[in-house]
Amino acid sequence: MNLLRSLALVVPSLCLAGAASAQGATCATAAPIAGTGTFNFSNVGATNDGPAFACGNIAADVWYAWTAPASDSYTFDTCTGTSFDSVLAVYDTCGGTLLDCNDDTCGLQSEIQVSAVAGATYLIRLGGRNGAQGSGTLTVVGTPPPPPPGSPDVIVGALTGPSNYSGVGGIGAYSIGTTSCNIGTDELLWEANNPNHPVIGQNIYRHEGNRFELLGISYLKHGFTALQQNLCSPCTSSGTGTRLGVGCSDPYGSGLNGSQSGLGPRWQVNAHTGAFTYPYSQQGQGGNSIFKRIQVHNTDLDPSLHPTATIVGEGQYIAPDDAAAGNGNNNVA
């Protein structure tokens, strides 16, 4: 199992703020918003009010004056439903200290974090890189409450697919679907925008004669939300996509596990502890048809060259809270 583990490294519920949200053209006229939720915006036709800065040449900006509902860490992002290359920044006051800024955390979209004080107001600046314009949603979430004491235990309940992509230079590309199950006594963390979520590895082997040979490995799919289904046992739903409930299953199809933008490298993940770097390297990046996917030389799968061989697909989940509970040795199928 240790050898396999080394080879196979493997959104909170939001209250909508309405179909349209007011927004300010300048910091001085920033639109007041408060709490968590999703706020629709558009910077089409917006002018610029504020300096450019290193994490993105921001222009065509709109402004919000956001009031914290409680002392907590809050995340602001444009990762969902935004149609242009966005940049985010947060200040303590107009013309004051820049607390955080970001460009391109999730593809061309951005994410910032603030440790806020209850009742304090912060100025959120939202614009386009080099003046790009469009519409989208600003999402504000706080730190999810921790799960109750217990022991999460994620396993692979099923392998699905696979998907076969066009090859490059005699090398084929594949991905394998995986459905996870939480067979433990506690909910499993599945938080998209930090290192508290599972990563999913896929491998292809060939068994031929007395030899079991690794043919290809994938980058790791980073989990982003957990459904609450019933593949392995009756599900006690967590009620949120940020935790997989006790007894619940979550399907990631082969197409999703082969989606290049959500795949990160294995070297950043500790397969024993589940700890990994976030944001991860090459996040949001795509490439040619074999980039980040399981790569196998076509000759290694040619039945005329290997008439007695059996091809084996493998999936694995690595999660930090699963490993911390001592349940990290049953995660491969």
C-alpha positions as YAML, in Angstrom:
chain: A
units: angstrom
residues:
- id: 1
  name: MET
  ca: [0.00, 0.00, 0.00]
- id: 2
  name: ASN
  ca: [2.85, 2.43, 0.73]
- id: 3
  name: LEU
  ca: [4.17, 1.91, -2.80]
- id: 4
  name: LEU
  ca: [0.72, 2.46, -4.26]
- id: 5
  name: ARG
  ca: [0.27, 5.59, -2.17]
- id: 6
  name: SER
  ca: [3.56, 7.00, -3.41]
- id: 7
  name: LEU
  ca: [2.53, 6.29, -6.99]
- id: 8
  name: ALA
  ca: [-1.10, 7.33, -6.62]
- id: 9
  name: LEU
  ca: [-1.00, 10.66, -4.78]
- id: 10
  name: VAL
  ca: [-3.78, 11.28, -5.08]
- id: 11
  name: VAL
  ca: [-19.12, 25.88, -1.34]
- id: 12
  name: PRO
  ca: [-20.75, 26.81, 1.61]
- id: 13
  name: SER
  ca: [-24.47, 27.46, 0.97]
- id: 14
  name: LEU
  ca: [-24.96, 31.09, -0.01]
- id: 15
  name: CYS
  ca: [-27.90, 33.40, 0.43]
- id: 16
  name: LEU
  ca: [-28.48, 35.23, -2.85]
- id: 17
  name: ALA
  ca: [-28.40, 39.00, -2.67]
- id: 18
  name: GLY
  ca: [-30.90, 39.38, -5.50]
- id: 19
  name: ALA
  ca: [-30.84, 39.57, -9.26]
- id: 20
  name: ALA
  ca: [-28.95, 42.88, -9.29]
- id: 21
  name: SER
  ca: [-26.82, 44.69, -6.72]
- id: 22
  name: ALA
  ca: [-26.04, 48.39, -6.46]
- id: 23
  name: GLN
  ca: [-22.41, 49.29, -7.01]
- id: 24
  name: GLY
  ca: [-20.36, 52.44, -6.70]
- id: 25
  name: ALA
  ca: [-18.41, 54.12, -9.48]
- id: 26
  name: THR
  ca: [-15.79, 55.45, -7.05]
- id: 27
  name: CYS
  ca: [-14.51, 54.56, -3.61]
- id: 28
  name: ALA
  ca: [-16.27, 57.62, -2.17]
- id: 29
  name: THR
  ca: [-19.60, 56.40, -3.60]
- id: 30
  name: ALA
  ca: [-19.06, 52.70, -2.80]
- id: 31
  name: ALA
  ca: [-22.34, 50.79, -2.54]
- id: 32
  name: PRO
  ca: [-23.01, 49.45, 0.97]
- id: 33
  name: ILE
  ca: [-23.31, 45.67, 1.33]
- id: 34
  name: ALA
  ca: [-23.07, 43.46, 4.40]
- id: 35
  name: GLY
  ca: [-22.74, 39.86, 5.40]
- id: 36
  name: THR
  ca: [-22.23, 36.86, 3.16]
- id: 37
  name: GLY
  ca: [-23.91, 36.11, -0.14]
- id: 38
  name: THR
  ca: [-23.65, 36.51, -3.87]
- id: 39
  name: PHE
  ca: [-23.81, 39.98, -5.43]
- id: 40
  name: ASN
  ca: [-24.26, 40.52, -9.17]
- id: 41
  name: PHE
  ca: [-22.15, 43.24, -10.78]
- id: 42
  name: SER
  ca: [-21.13, 44.75, -14.11]
- id: 43
  name: ASN
  ca: [-18.17, 47.01, -14.85]
- id: 44
  name: VAL
  ca: [-19.23, 47.69, -18.43]
- id: 45
  name: GLY
  ca: [-18.62, 51.38, -19.06]
- id: 46
  name: ALA
  ca: [-16.97, 51.87, -15.66]
- id: 47
  name: THR
  ca: [-14.16, 54.38, -15.22]
- id: 48
  name: ASN
  ca: [-11.05, 53.99, -13.06]
- id: 49
  name: ASP
  ca: [-10.81, 55.20, -9.45]
- id: 50
  name: GLY
  ca: [-7.65, 54.08, -7.76]
- id: 51
  name: PRO
  ca: [-4.03, 53.20, -8.49]
- id: 52
  name: ALA
  ca: [-2.80, 50.28, -10.54]
- id: 53
  name: PHE
  ca: [-0.93, 47.69, -8.50]
- id: 54
  name: ALA
  ca: [1.33, 44.67, -8.86]
- id: 55
  name: CYS
  ca: [-1.24, 41.86, -8.72]
- id: 56
  name: GLY
  ca: [-3.07, 43.06, -11.81]
- id: 57
  name: ASN
  ca: [-3.30, 46.28, -13.79]
- id: 58
  name: ILE
  ca: [-6.82, 46.98, -12.55]
- id: 59
  name: ALA
  ca: [-9.06, 49.49, -14.35]
- id: 60
  name: ALA
  ca: [-12.74, 50.00, -15.15]
- id: 61
  name: ASP
  ca: [-13.50, 49.39, -11.47]
- id: 62
  name: VAL
  ca: [-16.63, 49.36, -9.30]
- id: 63
  name: TRP
  ca: [-16.69, 49.66, -5.50]
- id: 64
  name: TYR
  ca: [-18.49, 48.16, -2.50]
- id: 65
  name: ALA
  ca: [-18.40, 49.23, 1.15]
- id: 66
  name: TRP
  ca: [-18.73, 45.88, 2.88]
- id: 67
  name: THR
  ca: [-19.54, 45.58, 6.60]
- id: 68
  name: ALA
  ca: [-18.45, 42.44, 8.45]
- id: 69
  name: PRO
  ca: [-21.26, 40.67, 10.32]
- id: 70
  name: ALA
  ca: [-18.85, 39.00, 12.78]
- id: 71
  name: SER
  ca: [-15.16, 38.83, 13.58]
- id: 72
  name: ASP
  ca: [-13.95, 36.12, 11.21]
- id: 73
  name: SER
  ca: [-11.93, 35.38, 8.09]
- id: 74
  name: TYR
  ca: [-13.89, 36.11, 4.90]
- id: 75
  name: THR
  ca: [-13.25, 35.17, 1.29]
- id: 76
  name: PHE
  ca: [-14.32, 37.34, -1.66]
- id: 77
  name: ASP
  ca: [-14.18, 35.83, -5.15]
- id: 78
  name: THR
  ca: [-15.38, 36.23, -8.72]
- id: 79
  name: CYS
  ca: [-14.79, 32.57, -9.59]
- id: 80
  name: THR
  ca: [-18.39, 31.76, -10.60]
- id: 81
  name: GLY
  ca: [-20.33, 33.34, -13.43]
- id: 82
  name: THR
  ca: [-17.81, 36.07, -14.33]
- id: 83
  name: SER
  ca: [-17.30, 36.72, -18.04]
- id: 84
  name: PHE
  ca: [-14.01, 38.65, -18.15]
- id: 85
  name: ASP
  ca: [-10.50, 38.77, -16.64]
- id: 86
  name: SER
  ca: [-11.31, 40.21, -13.21]
- id: 87
  name: VAL
  ca: [-9.09, 41.69, -10.48]
- id: 88
  name: LEU
  ca: [-10.05, 42.19, -6.81]
- id: 89
  name: ALA
  ca: [-8.64, 44.40, -4.08]
- id: 90
  name: VAL
  ca: [-9.65, 45.35, -0.53]
- id: 91
  name: TYR
  ca: [-8.67, 48.49, 1.43]
- id: 92
  name: ASP
  ca: [-9.30, 49.56, 5.01]
- id: 93
  name: THR
  ca: [-10.39, 53.07, 3.90]
- id: 94
  name: CYS
  ca: [-10.55, 55.07, 0.68]
- id: 95
  name: GLY
  ca: [-6.94, 55.91, -0.13]
- id: 96
  name: GLY
  ca: [-5.84, 53.80, 2.82]
- id: 97
  name: THR
  ca: [-3.97, 50.54, 3.27]
- id: 98
  name: LEU
  ca: [-4.25, 47.81, 0.65]
- id: 99
  name: LEU
  ca: [-5.15, 44.71, 2.70]
- id: 100
  name: ASP
  ca: [-5.18, 42.14, -0.11]
- id: 101
  name: CYS
  ca: [-5.33, 41.99, -3.89]
- id: 102
  name: ASN
  ca: [-5.47, 39.17, -6.41]
- id: 103
  name: ASP
  ca: [-5.56, 38.34, -10.10]
- id: 104
  name: ASP
  ca: [-6.14, 34.89, -11.63]
- id: 105
  name: THR
  ca: [-6.63, 32.52, -8.70]
- id: 106
  name: CYS
  ca: [-9.38, 30.53, -10.44]
- id: 107
  name: GLY
  ca: [-8.66, 30.71, -14.15]
- id: 108
  name: LEU
  ca: [-8.93, 34.40, -15.09]
- id: 109
  name: GLN
  ca: [-10.95, 35.14, -11.95]
- id: 110
  name: SER
  ca: [-9.81, 36.36, -8.57]
- id: 111
  name: GLU
  ca: [-10.06, 35.71, -4.84]
- id: 112
  name: ILE
  ca: [-9.07, 37.74, -1.79]
- id: 113
  name: GLN
  ca: [-9.26, 37.09, 1.96]
- id: 114
  name: VAL
  ca: [-9.75, 39.46, 4.87]
- id: 115
  name: SER
  ca: [-9.55, 38.92, 8.62]
- id: 116
  name: ALA
  ca: [-12.43, 41.21, 9.52]
- id: 117
  name: VAL
  ca: [-13.67, 42.76, 12.75]
- id: 118
  name: ALA
  ca: [-17.40, 42.67, 13.50]
- id: 119
  name: GLY
  ca: [-19.10, 45.91, 12.44]
- id: 120
  name: ALA
  ca: [-16.05, 47.24, 10.59]
- id: 121
  name: THR
  ca: [-16.43, 48.40, 6.97]
- id: 122
  name: TYR
  ca: [-13.96, 47.51, 4.22]
- id: 123
  name: LEU
  ca: [-13.70, 48.88, 0.68]
- id: 124
  name: ILE
  ca: [-13.88, 46.23, -2.06]
- id: 125
  name: ARG
  ca: [-12.55, 47.25, -5.48]
- id: 126
  name: LEU
  ca: [-13.58, 45.08, -8.43]
- id: 127
  name: GLY
  ca: [-12.30, 45.74, -11.94]
- id: 128
  name: GLY
  ca: [-10.80, 44.23, -15.06]
- id: 129
  name: ARG
  ca: [-7.20, 43.44, -15.85]
- id: 130
  name: ASN
  ca: [-5.99, 46.15, -18.24]
- id: 131
  name: GLY
  ca: [-9.52, 47.52, -18.26]
- id: 132
  name: ALA
  ca: [-11.33, 44.34, -19.30]
- id: 133
  name: GLN
  ca: [-15.10, 44.68, -18.91]
- id: 134
  name: GLY
  ca: [-18.04, 42.37, -18.40]
- id: 135
  name: SER
  ca: [-20.45, 41.08, -15.78]
- id: 136
  name: GLY
  ca: [-20.31, 38.48, -13.04]
- id: 137
  name: THR
  ca: [-20.92, 37.66, -9.41]
- id: 138
  name: LEU
  ca: [-19.00, 38.64, -6.29]
- id: 139
  name: THR
  ca: [-19.28, 35.88, -3.69]
- id: 140
  name: VAL
  ca: [-18.62, 36.53, 0.01]
- id: 141
  name: VAL
  ca: [-18.26, 33.60, 2.41]
- id: 142
  name: GLY
  ca: [-17.05, 33.26, 5.98]
- id: 143
  name: THR
  ca: [-15.15, 30.41, 7.59]
- id: 144
  name: PRO
  ca: [-17.43, 27.33, 7.67]
- id: 145
  name: PRO
  ca: [-18.10, 25.98, 11.16]
- id: 146
  name: PRO
  ca: [-15.92, 22.98, 12.04]
- id: 147
  name: PRO
  ca: [-17.53, 19.55, 11.89]
- id: 148
  name: PRO
  ca: [-18.39, 17.84, 15.16]
- id: 149
  name: PRO
  ca: [-15.78, 15.53, 16.70]
- id: 150
  name: GLY
  ca: [-15.51, 12.17, 15.00]
- id: 151
  name: SER
  ca: [-13.67, 10.26, 12.34]
- id: 152
  name: PRO
  ca: [-14.17, 10.90, 8.60]
- id: 153
  name: ASP
  ca: [-13.18, 8.02, 6.33]
- id: 154
  name: VAL
  ca: [-13.22, 8.49, 2.57]
- id: 155
  name: ILE
  ca: [-13.02, 5.50, 0.22]
- id: 156
  name: VAL
  ca: [-13.50, 4.95, -3.51]
- id: 157
  name: GLY
  ca: [-16.98, 3.52, -3.87]
- id: 158
  name: ALA
  ca: [-16.88, 3.15, -7.66]
- id: 159
  name: LEU
  ca: [-14.74, 3.78, -10.73]
- id: 160
  name: THR
  ca: [-16.58, 5.10, -13.80]
- id: 161
  name: GLY
  ca: [-15.83, 6.09, -17.38]
- id: 162
  name: PRO
  ca: [-13.09, 6.08, -18.56]
- id: 163
  name: SER
  ca: [-12.59, 8.94, -21.02]
- id: 164
  name: ASN
  ca: [-10.18, 8.64, -23.95]
- id: 165
  name: TYR
  ca: [-8.73, 11.82, -25.46]
- id: 166
  name: SER
  ca: [-6.89, 12.35, -28.74]
- id: 167
  name: GLY
  ca: [-3.22, 11.48, -28.61]
- id: 168
  name: VAL
  ca: [-0.04, 13.43, -29.24]
- id: 169
  name: GLY
  ca: [3.12, 11.86, -30.69]
- id: 170
  name: GLY
  ca: [2.12, 8.26, -30.05]
- id: 171
  name: ILE
  ca: [0.90, 8.97, -26.51]
- id: 172
  name: GLY
  ca: [-2.75, 8.59, -25.58]
- id: 173
  name: ALA
  ca: [-4.58, 10.44, -22.80]
- id: 174
  name: TYR
  ca: [-7.18, 9.04, -20.41]
- id: 175
  name: SER
  ca: [-9.12, 9.90, -17.29]
- id: 176
  name: ILE
  ca: [-11.09, 7.74, -14.85]
- id: 177
  name: GLY
  ca: [-14.24, 8.72, -12.97]
- id: 178
  name: THR
  ca: [-14.30, 8.20, -9.20]
- id: 179
  name: THR
  ca: [-17.20, 8.16, -6.77]
- id: 180
  name: SER
  ca: [-16.17, 8.72, -3.17]
- id: 181
  name: CYS
  ca: [-17.99, 7.46, -0.09]
- id: 182
  name: ASN
  ca: [-17.60, 8.65, 3.49]
- id: 183
  name: ILE
  ca: [-17.87, 5.48, 5.58]
- id: 184
  name: GLY
  ca: [-16.69, 7.21, 8.76]
- id: 185
  name: THR
  ca: [-18.55, 8.63, 11.73]
- id: 186
  name: ASP
  ca: [-17.95, 12.30, 10.92]
- id: 187
  name: GLU
  ca: [-18.30, 14.62, 7.94]
- id: 188
  name: LEU
  ca: [-15.34, 14.96, 5.54]
- id: 189
  name: LEU
  ca: [-14.10, 18.48, 4.76]
- id: 190
  name: TRP
  ca: [-14.57, 19.52, 1.11]
- id: 191
  name: GLU
  ca: [-13.69, 23.22, 1.01]
- id: 192
  name: ALA
  ca: [-12.81, 24.48, -2.47]
- id: 193
  name: ASN
  ca: [-10.71, 27.56, -1.78]
- id: 194
  name: ASN
  ca: [-8.24, 26.27, 0.78]
- id: 195
  name: PRO
  ca: [-6.27, 23.04, 1.46]
- id: 196
  name: ASN
  ca: [-9.15, 21.32, 3.30]
- id: 197
  name: HIS
  ca: [-10.45, 19.15, 0.47]
- id: 198
  name: PRO
  ca: [-9.59, 15.81, -1.14]
- id: 199
  name: VAL
  ca: [-7.32, 15.42, -4.13]
- id: 200
  name: ILE
  ca: [-7.99, 12.59, -6.56]
- id: 201
  name: GLY
  ca: [-5.31, 10.62, -8.41]
- id: 202
  name: GLN
  ca: [-5.75, 8.22, -11.32]
- id: 203
  name: ASN
  ca: [-3.35, 5.59, -12.66]
- id: 204
  name: ILE
  ca: [-3.25, 2.90, -15.35]
- id: 205
  name: TYR
  ca: [-1.33, -0.38, -14.93]
- id: 206
  name: ARG
  ca: [-0.77, -3.46, -17.06]
- id: 207
  name: HIS
  ca: [-0.74, -6.98, -15.61]
- id: 208
  name: GLU
  ca: [1.03, -9.36, -17.97]
- id: 209
  name: GLY
  ca: [2.51, -12.70, -17.01]
- id: 210
  name: ASN
  ca: [4.27, -12.21, -13.70]
- id: 211
  name: ARG
  ca: [4.74, -8.48, -14.17]
- id: 212
  name: PHE
  ca: [2.55, -5.64, -12.84]
- id: 213
  name: GLU
  ca: [3.68, -2.41, -14.51]
- id: 214
  name: LEU
  ca: [2.66, 1.23, -14.06]
- id: 215
  name: LEU
  ca: [1.91, 2.69, -17.50]
- id: 216
  name: GLY
  ca: [0.69, 6.20, -16.73]
- id: 217
  name: ILE
  ca: [-0.33, 8.61, -13.98]
- id: 218
  name: SER
  ca: [-2.45, 11.76, -13.88]
- id: 219
  name: TYR
  ca: [-2.11, 15.07, -12.17]
- id: 220
  name: LEU
  ca: [-4.40, 15.37, -9.13]
- id: 221
  name: LYS
  ca: [-7.99, 16.56, -9.39]
- id: 222
  name: HIS
  ca: [-8.74, 19.05, -6.60]
- id: 223
  name: GLY
  ca: [-12.19, 18.56, -5.09]
- id: 224
  name: PHE
  ca: [-14.41, 21.64, -5.11]
- id: 225
  name: THR
  ca: [-17.86, 20.64, -3.85]
- id: 226
  name: ALA
  ca: [-19.46, 17.51, -2.41]
- id: 227
  name: LEU
  ca: [-22.86, 16.19, -3.42]
- id: 228
  name: GLN
  ca: [-24.76, 14.09, -0.89]
- id: 229
  name: GLN
  ca: [-25.72, 10.81, -2.60]
- id: 230
  name: ASN
  ca: [-26.32, 7.21, -1.50]
- id: 231
  name: LEU
  ca: [-23.97, 4.90, -3.45]
- id: 232
  name: CYS
  ca: [-22.45, 3.03, -0.49]
- id: 233
  name: SER
  ca: [-25.00, 3.49, 2.30]
- id: 234
  name: PRO
  ca: [-27.86, 5.72, 3.43]
- id: 235
  name: CYS
  ca: [-26.65, 9.31, 3.45]
- id: 236
  name: THR
  ca: [-26.94, 11.73, 6.34]
- id: 237
  name: SER
  ca: [-26.49, 14.92, 4.35]
- id: 238
  name: SER
  ca: [-24.25, 17.66, 5.69]
- id: 239
  name: GLY
  ca: [-26.53, 20.20, 4.05]
- id: 240
  name: THR
  ca: [-23.57, 21.92, 2.39]
- id: 241
  name: GLY
  ca: [-21.13, 21.29, -0.45]
- id: 242
  name: THR
  ca: [-18.21, 21.99, 1.87]
- id: 243
  name: ARG
  ca: [-18.54, 18.67, 3.77]
- id: 244
  name: LEU
  ca: [-19.37, 15.13, 2.62]
- id: 245
  name: GLY
  ca: [-21.96, 13.79, 5.04]
- id: 246
  name: VAL
  ca: [-21.72, 10.55, 6.99]
- id: 247
  name: GLY
  ca: [-22.58, 7.63, 4.71]
- id: 248
  name: CYS
  ca: [-22.80, 9.94, 1.69]
- id: 249
  name: SER
  ca: [-21.21, 9.58, -1.74]
- id: 250
  name: ASP
  ca: [-20.02, 12.15, -4.26]
- id: 251
  name: PRO
  ca: [-19.48, 11.42, -7.99]
- id: 252
  name: TYR
  ca: [-16.66, 12.93, -10.02]
- id: 253
  name: GLY
  ca: [-17.07, 11.67, -13.58]
- id: 254
  name: SER
  ca: [-14.14, 10.93, -15.86]
- id: 255
  name: GLY
  ca: [-14.77, 14.16, -17.73]
- id: 256
  name: LEU
  ca: [-14.47, 16.16, -14.52]
- id: 257
  name: ASN
  ca: [-11.39, 14.24, -13.37]
- id: 258
  name: GLY
  ca: [-9.86, 14.96, -16.77]
- id: 259
  name: SER
  ca: [-10.69, 18.68, -16.71]
- id: 260
  name: GLN
  ca: [-7.26, 20.26, -17.02]
- id: 261
  name: SER
  ca: [-7.99, 23.54, -15.24]
- id: 262
  name: GLY
  ca: [-8.74, 21.74, -11.95]
- id: 263
  name: LEU
  ca: [-5.69, 19.45, -12.00]
- id: 264
  name: GLY
  ca: [-2.55, 20.11, -9.98]
- id: 265
  name: PRO
  ca: [0.84, 18.41, -9.60]
- id: 266
  name: ARG
  ca: [1.51, 15.49, -7.26]
- id: 267
  name: TRP
  ca: [4.75, 16.86, -5.85]
- id: 268
  name: GLN
  ca: [2.87, 19.48, -3.81]
- id: 269
  name: VAL
  ca: [0.84, 16.85, -1.91]
- id: 270
  name: ASN
  ca: [2.02, 14.79, 1.07]
- id: 271
  name: ALA
  ca: [0.26, 11.47, 0.47]
- id: 272
  name: HIS
  ca: [0.67, 10.41, 4.10]
- id: 273
  name: THR
  ca: [-0.69, 13.50, 5.86]
- id: 274
  name: GLY
  ca: [-2.87, 14.89, 3.08]
- id: 275
  name: ALA
  ca: [-1.24, 18.32, 3.42]
- id: 276
  name: PHE
  ca: [-0.75, 20.32, 0.22]
- id: 277
  name: THR
  ca: [-0.04, 23.80, -1.07]
- id: 278
  name: TYR
  ca: [-2.98, 26.03, -1.98]
- id: 279
  name: PRO
  ca: [-3.33, 27.71, -4.38]
- id: 280
  name: TYR
  ca: [-1.56, 24.92, -6.21]
- id: 281
  name: SER
  ca: [0.84, 25.17, -9.11]
- id: 282
  name: GLN
  ca: [-0.64, 25.40, -12.64]
- id: 283
  name: GLN
  ca: [-4.12, 26.04, -11.22]
- id: 284
  name: GLY
  ca: [-6.50, 26.97, -14.03]
- id: 285
  name: GLN
  ca: [-4.00, 26.06, -16.77]
- id: 286
  name: GLY
  ca: [-4.86, 23.97, -19.81]
- id: 287
  name: GLY
  ca: [-2.76, 22.61, -22.64]
- id: 288
  name: ASN
  ca: [-2.83, 20.08, -25.43]
- id: 289
  name: SER
  ca: [-5.03, 16.99, -25.23]
- id: 290
  name: ILE
  ca: [-2.62, 14.95, -23.08]
- id: 291
  name: PHE
  ca: [-1.60, 17.73, -20.66]
- id: 292
  name: LYS
  ca: [-2.14, 16.74, -16.98]
- id: 293
  name: ARG
  ca: [-4.15, 13.62, -17.90]
- id: 294
  name: ILE
  ca: [-3.06, 9.98, -17.63]
- id: 295
  name: GLN
  ca: [-0.51, 9.55, -20.42]
- id: 296
  name: VAL
  ca: [0.13, 6.08, -21.86]
- id: 297
  name: HIS
  ca: [2.17, 5.12, -24.91]
- id: 298
  name: ASN
  ca: [-0.16, 3.60, -27.49]
- id: 299
  name: THR
  ca: [2.13, 0.61, -27.90]
- id: 300
  name: ASP
  ca: [1.71, -0.22, -24.20]
- id: 301
  name: LEU
  ca: [-2.01, -0.80, -24.79]
- id: 302
  name: ASP
  ca: [-1.78, -2.49, -28.20]
- id: 303
  name: PRO
  ca: [-3.47, -5.93, -27.84]
- id: 304
  name: SER
  ca: [-1.43, -7.30, -30.74]
- id: 305
  name: LEU
  ca: [1.74, -6.59, -28.75]
- id: 306
  name: HIS
  ca: [0.28, -7.66, -25.39]
- id: 307
  name: PRO
  ca: [-2.30, -10.36, -26.15]
- id: 308
  name: THR
  ca: [-2.45, -11.78, -22.59]
- id: 309
  name: ALA
  ca: [-2.37, -8.48, -20.72]
- id: 310
  name: THR
  ca: [-5.03, -7.09, -18.40]
- id: 311
  name: ILE
  ca: [-5.26, -3.30, -18.14]
- id: 312
  name: VAL
  ca: [-6.09, -1.98, -14.66]
- id: 313
  name: GLY
  ca: [-7.42, 1.47, -13.84]
- id: 314
  name: GLU
  ca: [-6.97, 2.93, -10.35]
- id: 315
  name: GLY
  ca: [-8.39, 5.86, -8.42]
- id: 316
  name: GLN
  ca: [-7.37, 7.26, -5.05]
- id: 317
  name: TYR
  ca: [-8.53, 9.97, -2.64]
- id: 318
  name: ILE
  ca: [-6.17, 11.80, -0.31]
- id: 319
  name: ALA
  ca: [-7.72, 14.13, 2.27]
- id: 320
  name: PRO
  ca: [-6.09, 15.81, 5.29]
- id: 321
  name: ASP
  ca: [-8.83, 15.08, 7.84]
- id: 322
  name: ASP
  ca: [-9.16, 11.47, 6.64]
- id: 323
  name: ALA
  ca: [-5.39, 11.04, 7.16]
- id: 324
  name: ALA
  ca: [-5.47, 12.80, 10.55]
- id: 325
  name: ALA
  ca: [-8.13, 10.33, 11.69]
- id: 326
  name: GLY
  ca: [-5.83, 7.40, 10.78]
- id: 327
  name: ASN
  ca: [-8.07, 6.31, 7.88]
- id: 328
  name: GLY
  ca: [-5.65, 6.92, 5.03]
- id: 329
  name: ASN
  ca: [-4.88, 3.30, 4.10]
- id: 330
  name: ASN
  ca: [-8.18, 2.33, 2.47]
- id: 331
  name: ASN
  ca: [-8.47, 5.05, -0.16]
- id: 332
  name: VAL
  ca: [-7.54, 3.13, -3.35]
- id: 333
  name: ALA
  ca: [-9.71, 1.15, -5.74]
...
